[in-house]
């Protein structure tokens, strides 16, 4: 069978579950053939090995079963860096790049300490440290599977010296160190919307009924672990951005503001810790 025929077969099998079935079929076949998509398309009339075709159909079947494409590929690009991923972690989202870009802009090339709460694949902390060569940081996550993935990424990127990862629930986490900057993309999807996000870990996504469960304790925790004058940036559901801003303001943070994502929505809350920012301990 020719490349274009194999692709057509894959596309037809994905048409029910995907908005871009041809694109996904091309991505999967180019992955198996170790080509980029343009090179694959240029070879439309070449014959595909039977073994490759079978493998392709098995990947297509997985995808048709609802496994997200990037779990099948086992990798996702974020901030121009390739991250290893699996079912234990949220697939890094392009929108989250704005959080890292803002952090890099604020810090410039100063040497700082960074804490990433709910680090998942480690993509936030590791991309920050990849571009700011003088800093170091810690990523914590409640999921042991996530910590394994994050450590593997640190190793693959040669960042294991500057990036440490620890399995911990931030609500029970105690650390003496205070950080210059705290970053977090916590679970904020509303319960009734989690079901639509098939395949990714619920613990990384589910923010309770209104998606806000995590923020009051997160604000307390950040107030405790941030240095005076240190900055936090957290990701939010844009529909709840105002409420989350209020939560951080009531915890005593100052200069609390929205940052927009690439679609122009209030996707992040940033603020500064000042004397008086409450830290009653993470409850
Ligand atoms: N932005 C992600 C989504 O909507 C959610 C990420 C999260 O809960 N932190 O799929």
CSV table of C-alpha atoms and ligand atoms in Angstrom, one decimal:
chain,number,residue,atom,x,y,z
A,1,UNK,CA,0.0,0.0,0.0
A,2,UNK,CA,1.1,3.5,-0.7
A,3,UNK,CA,1.7,6.2,1.9
A,4,UNK,CA,-1.4,8.1,0.8
A,5,UNK,CA,-3.6,5.0,1.0
A,6,UNK,CA,-2.4,4.1,4.4
A,7,UNK,CA,-3.0,7.7,5.6
A,8,UNK,CA,-6.5,7.6,4.1
A,9,UNK,CA,-7.3,4.4,6.0
A,10,UNK,CA,-6.0,6.0,9.2
A,11,UNK,CA,-8.0,9.1,8.6
A,12,UNK,CA,-11.2,7.2,8.1
A,13,UNK,CA,-10.7,5.3,11.4
A,14,UNK,CA,-10.2,8.6,13.3
A,15,UNK,CA,-12.9,10.6,11.7
A,16,UNK,CA,-15.4,9.9,14.5
A,17,UNK,CA,-13.2,11.0,17.4
A,18,UNK,CA,-10.9,13.6,15.9
A,19,UNK,CA,-11.4,17.1,14.5
A,20,UNK,CA,-8.3,16.8,12.4
A,21,UNK,CA,-8.1,13.1,11.5
A,22,UNK,CA,-5.8,13.5,8.5
A,23,UNK,CA,-3.4,15.6,10.5
A,24,UNK,CA,-3.3,13.0,13.3
A,25,UNK,CA,-2.8,10.1,10.8
A,26,UNK,CA,0.1,12.0,9.3
A,27,UNK,CA,1.6,12.7,12.7
A,28,UNK,CA,1.4,9.0,13.7
A,29,UNK,CA,2.8,7.7,10.4
A,30,UNK,CA,5.6,10.2,10.3
A,31,UNK,CA,6.5,9.2,13.9
A,32,UNK,CA,6.7,5.6,12.9
A,33,UNK,CA,8.8,6.4,9.8
A,34,UNK,CA,10.9,8.9,11.7
A,35,UNK,CA,10.2,11.6,9.2
A,36,UNK,CA,8.8,15.0,9.6
A,37,UNK,CA,5.3,15.6,8.2
A,38,UNK,CA,6.4,17.5,5.1
A,39,UNK,CA,8.8,14.7,4.2
A,40,UNK,CA,6.0,12.2,4.6
A,41,UNK,CA,3.6,14.1,2.4
A,42,UNK,CA,6.4,14.4,-0.2
A,43,UNK,CA,6.5,10.6,-0.3
A,44,UNK,CA,2.8,10.0,-0.8
A,45,UNK,CA,3.3,7.6,-3.6
A,46,UNK,CA,6.0,5.5,-2.0
A,47,UNK,CA,5.1,2.0,-0.7
A,48,UNK,CA,4.8,1.4,3.1
A,49,UNK,CA,6.2,-1.8,4.6
A,50,UNK,CA,3.6,-4.2,5.8
A,51,UNK,CA,5.1,-4.3,9.3
A,52,UNK,CA,4.9,-0.5,9.5
A,53,UNK,CA,1.4,-0.5,8.3
A,54,UNK,CA,0.3,-2.9,11.0
A,55,UNK,CA,2.0,-0.9,13.7
A,56,UNK,CA,0.4,2.2,12.3
A,57,UNK,CA,-3.1,0.6,12.4
A,58,UNK,CA,-2.5,-0.4,16.1
A,59,UNK,CA,-1.6,3.2,17.0
A,60,UNK,CA,-4.6,4.4,15.2
A,61,UNK,CA,-6.7,2.0,17.1
A,62,UNK,CA,-5.4,3.3,20.4
A,63,UNK,CA,-6.1,6.8,19.3
A,64,UNK,CA,-9.6,5.8,18.1
A,65,UNK,CA,-10.1,4.4,21.6
A,66,UNK,CA,-9.6,7.8,23.1
A,67,UNK,CA,-5.9,7.8,24.1
A,68,UNK,CA,-4.6,11.3,23.5
A,69,UNK,CA,-2.3,11.7,20.6
A,70,UNK,CA,0.6,13.0,22.6
A,71,UNK,CA,0.5,10.0,25.0
A,72,UNK,CA,0.9,7.7,22.0
A,73,UNK,CA,3.9,9.8,20.8
A,74,UNK,CA,5.3,9.9,24.4
A,75,UNK,CA,6.5,13.5,23.9
A,76,UNK,CA,5.3,17.0,23.7
A,77,UNK,CA,7.1,20.2,22.7
A,78,UNK,CA,6.9,23.1,25.2
A,79,UNK,CA,8.9,26.4,25.1
A,80,UNK,CA,10.8,24.9,22.1
A,81,UNK,CA,11.9,21.9,24.2
A,82,UNK,CA,10.9,18.3,23.8
A,83,UNK,CA,9.4,16.8,27.0
A,84,UNK,CA,8.9,13.1,27.7
A,85,UNK,CA,5.3,12.5,28.8
A,86,UNK,CA,3.0,9.6,29.8
A,87,UNK,CA,-0.4,9.1,31.3
A,88,UNK,CA,0.8,10.2,34.7
A,89,UNK,CA,1.1,13.8,33.6
A,90,UNK,CA,-1.0,16.5,32.0
A,91,UNK,CA,0.0,17.1,28.4
A,92,UNK,CA,1.9,20.5,28.5
A,93,UNK,CA,-0.3,23.2,26.9
A,94,UNK,CA,0.9,25.9,24.7
A,95,UNK,CA,-1.1,28.5,26.7
A,96,UNK,CA,1.1,27.8,29.7
A,97,UNK,CA,4.2,29.0,27.9
A,98,UNK,CA,3.0,32.5,28.7
A,99,UNK,CA,3.5,31.8,32.4
A,100,UNK,CA,7.1,30.7,31.8
A,101,UNK,CA,7.8,33.6,29.4
A,102,UNK,CA,6.5,36.1,32.0
A,103,UNK,CA,8.7,34.5,34.7
A,104,UNK,CA,11.8,34.7,32.5
A,105,UNK,CA,11.0,38.3,31.6
A,106,UNK,CA,10.7,39.3,35.3
A,107,UNK,CA,13.9,37.5,36.4
A,108,UNK,CA,16.1,38.3,33.4
A,109,UNK,CA,19.4,36.5,33.9
A,110,UNK,CA,19.5,36.9,37.7
A,111,UNK,CA,20.2,33.8,39.8
A,112,UNK,CA,17.0,32.9,41.6
A,113,UNK,CA,15.3,30.0,43.4
A,114,UNK,CA,12.1,28.7,41.9
A,115,UNK,CA,9.3,26.6,43.3
A,116,UNK,CA,6.9,24.8,40.9
A,117,UNK,CA,3.8,23.5,42.7
A,118,UNK,CA,2.1,20.6,40.9
A,119,UNK,CA,5.0,20.2,38.5
A,120,UNK,CA,3.6,17.3,36.5
A,121,UNK,CA,6.1,16.7,33.6
A,122,UNK,CA,8.3,19.4,35.1
A,123,UNK,CA,7.8,21.5,32.0
A,124,UNK,CA,7.3,24.8,33.8
A,125,UNK,CA,10.3,24.5,36.1
A,126,UNK,CA,12.6,22.9,33.6
A,127,UNK,CA,11.9,25.3,30.7
A,128,UNK,CA,12.5,28.2,33.1
A,129,UNK,CA,15.9,26.7,34.1
A,130,UNK,CA,16.7,25.8,30.6
A,131,UNK,CA,16.6,29.4,29.6
A,132,UNK,CA,17.9,30.9,32.8
A,133,UNK,CA,21.1,29.1,33.3
A,134,UNK,CA,22.0,30.6,36.7
A,135,UNK,CA,18.9,29.6,38.7
A,136,UNK,CA,17.8,26.5,40.5
A,137,UNK,CA,14.5,25.2,41.7
A,138,UNK,CA,12.3,22.5,43.2
A,139,UNK,CA,9.2,20.9,41.7
A,140,UNK,CA,6.7,19.2,43.9
A,141,UNK,CA,3.8,17.0,42.9
A,142,UNK,CA,1.4,14.8,44.8
A,143,UNK,CA,1.7,12.1,42.1
A,144,UNK,CA,4.7,9.7,42.3
A,145,UNK,CA,4.3,8.9,38.6
A,146,UNK,CA,4.6,12.6,37.8
A,147,UNK,CA,7.7,13.0,39.8
A,148,UNK,CA,9.3,10.1,37.9
A,149,UNK,CA,8.5,11.8,34.6
A,150,UNK,CA,9.8,15.2,35.8
A,151,UNK,CA,13.1,13.6,37.0
A,152,UNK,CA,13.5,11.8,33.7
A,153,UNK,CA,13.0,15.1,31.8
A,154,UNK,CA,15.5,16.8,34.1
A,155,UNK,CA,18.0,14.2,33.2
A,156,UNK,CA,17.3,14.3,29.5
A,157,UNK,CA,17.8,18.0,29.5
A,158,UNK,CA,20.9,17.9,31.6
A,159,UNK,CA,19.2,19.9,34.4
A,160,UNK,CA,19.3,17.4,37.3
A,161,UNK,CA,21.8,19.5,39.2
A,162,UNK,CA,19.7,22.6,39.3
A,163,UNK,CA,16.2,21.0,39.3
A,164,UNK,CA,15.1,18.8,42.2
A,165,UNK,CA,11.8,17.0,42.4
A,166,UNK,CA,9.9,15.8,45.4
A,167,UNK,CA,6.7,13.8,45.8
A,168,UNK,CA,4.5,15.8,48.2
A,169,UNK,CA,1.1,17.2,48.7
A,170,UNK,CA,1.7,21.0,49.1
A,171,UNK,CA,-1.0,21.1,51.7
A,172,UNK,CA,1.2,19.0,54.0
A,173,UNK,CA,4.6,20.2,52.7
A,174,UNK,CA,7.0,21.9,55.0
A,175,UNK,CA,10.3,23.4,53.8
A,176,UNK,CA,12.6,25.9,55.4
A,177,UNK,CA,13.8,27.4,52.2
A,178,UNK,CA,12.1,30.5,50.9
A,179,UNK,CA,11.8,31.1,47.1
A,180,UNK,CA,12.2,34.2,44.9
A,181,UNK,CA,9.4,33.0,42.6
A,182,UNK,CA,6.6,30.5,42.9
A,183,UNK,CA,4.9,29.1,39.7
A,184,UNK,CA,1.9,26.8,39.5
A,185,UNK,CA,-0.5,25.4,37.0
A,186,UNK,CA,-2.8,23.7,39.5
A,187,UNK,CA,-5.9,21.6,38.8
A,188,UNK,CA,-8.7,24.0,38.0
A,189,UNK,CA,-11.2,22.2,35.7
A,190,UNK,CA,-14.8,22.1,37.0
A,191,UNK,CA,-16.0,18.7,38.0
A,192,UNK,CA,-18.7,18.5,35.3
A,193,UNK,CA,-16.1,19.4,32.7
A,194,UNK,CA,-13.4,16.9,33.7
A,195,UNK,CA,-15.2,14.1,31.9
A,196,UNK,CA,-14.7,15.8,28.6
A,197,UNK,CA,-11.0,15.7,29.1
A,198,UNK,CA,-10.6,12.0,28.5
A,199,UNK,CA,-7.4,10.3,29.2
A,200,UNK,CA,-5.4,12.8,31.4
A,201,UNK,CA,-5.0,12.3,35.1
A,202,UNK,CA,-7.9,13.6,37.1
A,203,UNK,CA,-5.6,14.7,40.0
A,204,UNK,CA,-3.9,17.1,37.5
A,205,UNK,CA,-7.1,18.6,36.3
A,206,UNK,CA,-10.0,18.4,38.7
A,207,UNK,CA,-10.6,21.6,40.7
A,208,UNK,CA,-13.9,20.6,42.3
A,209,UNK,CA,-17.4,21.9,41.5
A,210,UNK,CA,-16.4,25.4,40.6
A,211,UNK,CA,-12.8,24.7,39.8
A,212,UNK,CA,-11.6,26.8,42.7
A,213,UNK,CA,-10.9,24.2,45.4
A,214,UNK,CA,-7.2,24.5,45.2
A,215,UNK,CA,-6.7,28.2,45.3
A,216,UNK,CA,-7.3,29.3,49.0
A,217,UNK,CA,-4.8,26.8,50.3
A,218,UNK,CA,-2.4,27.4,47.4
A,219,UNK,CA,-2.5,31.1,48.3
A,220,UNK,CA,-1.7,30.3,51.9
A,221,UNK,CA,1.1,28.0,50.9
A,222,UNK,CA,2.6,30.5,48.5
A,223,UNK,CA,2.5,33.2,51.2
A,224,UNK,CA,4.5,30.9,53.4
A,225,UNK,CA,7.2,29.8,51.0
A,226,UNK,CA,7.8,33.0,49.0
A,227,UNK,CA,10.5,35.5,50.1
A,228,UNK,CA,9.5,39.0,50.9
A,229,UNK,CA,9.1,40.8,47.6
A,230,UNK,CA,8.9,37.5,45.8
A,231,UNK,CA,6.5,37.0,42.9
A,232,UNK,CA,4.0,34.2,42.2
A,233,UNK,CA,2.3,33.4,38.9
A,234,UNK,CA,-0.5,30.8,38.8
A,235,UNK,CA,-2.7,29.6,36.0
A,236,UNK,CA,-6.4,29.9,36.2
A,237,UNK,CA,-9.6,29.2,34.3
A,238,UNK,CA,-10.3,32.6,32.7
A,239,UNK,CA,-13.9,32.4,33.7
A,240,UNK,CA,-12.8,32.4,37.4
A,241,UNK,CA,-9.9,34.8,37.1
A,242,UNK,CA,-11.6,37.5,39.0
A,243,UNK,CA,-12.4,35.2,41.9
A,244,UNK,CA,-8.9,33.8,42.1
A,245,UNK,CA,-7.5,37.3,42.0
A,246,UNK,CA,-9.7,38.1,45.0
A,247,UNK,CA,-8.5,35.0,46.9
A,248,UNK,CA,-4.8,36.1,46.5
A,249,UNK,CA,-5.7,39.7,47.5
A,250,UNK,CA,-7.4,38.5,50.6
A,251,UNK,CA,-4.3,36.5,51.5
A,252,UNK,CA,-2.5,39.8,51.5
A,253,UNK,CA,-0.5,39.7,48.3
A,254,UNK,CA,0.0,43.0,46.5
A,255,UNK,CA,0.1,44.2,42.9
A,256,UNK,CA,-2.2,41.3,42.1
A,257,UNK,CA,-2.9,41.3,38.4
A,258,UNK,CA,-4.2,39.3,35.4
A,259,UNK,CA,-2.0,38.1,32.6
A,260,UNK,CA,-3.5,37.2,29.3
A,261,UNK,CA,-3.0,34.0,27.3
A,262,UNK,CA,-2.5,33.9,23.6
A,263,UNK,CA,-6.3,34.1,23.0
A,264,UNK,CA,-6.4,37.4,25.0
A,265,UNK,CA,-8.1,35.8,28.1
A,266,UNK,CA,-7.1,36.4,31.7
A,267,UNK,CA,-5.3,33.0,32.2
A,268,UNK,CA,-2.8,33.9,34.9
A,269,UNK,CA,-2.7,35.7,38.2
A,270,UNK,CA,0.5,37.4,39.3
A,271,UNK,CA,1.3,39.1,42.5
A,272,UNK,CA,4.0,40.0,45.1
A,273,UNK,CA,4.4,39.1,48.7
A,274,UNK,CA,4.8,41.9,51.1
A,275,UNK,CA,5.2,42.1,54.8
A,276,UNK,CA,1.8,41.4,56.1
A,277,UNK,CA,0.9,38.8,53.6
A,278,UNK,CA,-0.7,36.1,55.7
A,279,UNK,CA,0.9,32.8,56.2
A,280,UNK,CA,-1.0,30.9,58.7
A,281,UNK,CA,0.7,27.7,57.5
A,282,UNK,CA,-0.7,25.5,54.8
A,283,UNK,CA,-3.8,24.0,56.3
B,1,LIG,N1,-5.8,24.2,30.7
B,1,LIG,C1,-6.1,22.9,31.0
B,1,LIG,C2,-7.3,22.4,30.2
B,1,LIG,O1,-8.2,23.2,30.1
B,1,LIG,C3,-6.4,22.6,32.4
B,1,LIG,C4,-5.1,22.6,33.2
B,1,LIG,C5,-5.4,22.6,34.7
B,1,LIG,O2,-6.3,22.1,35.3
B,1,LIG,N2,-4.4,23.1,35.3
B,1,LIG,O3,-7.3,21.3,29.8
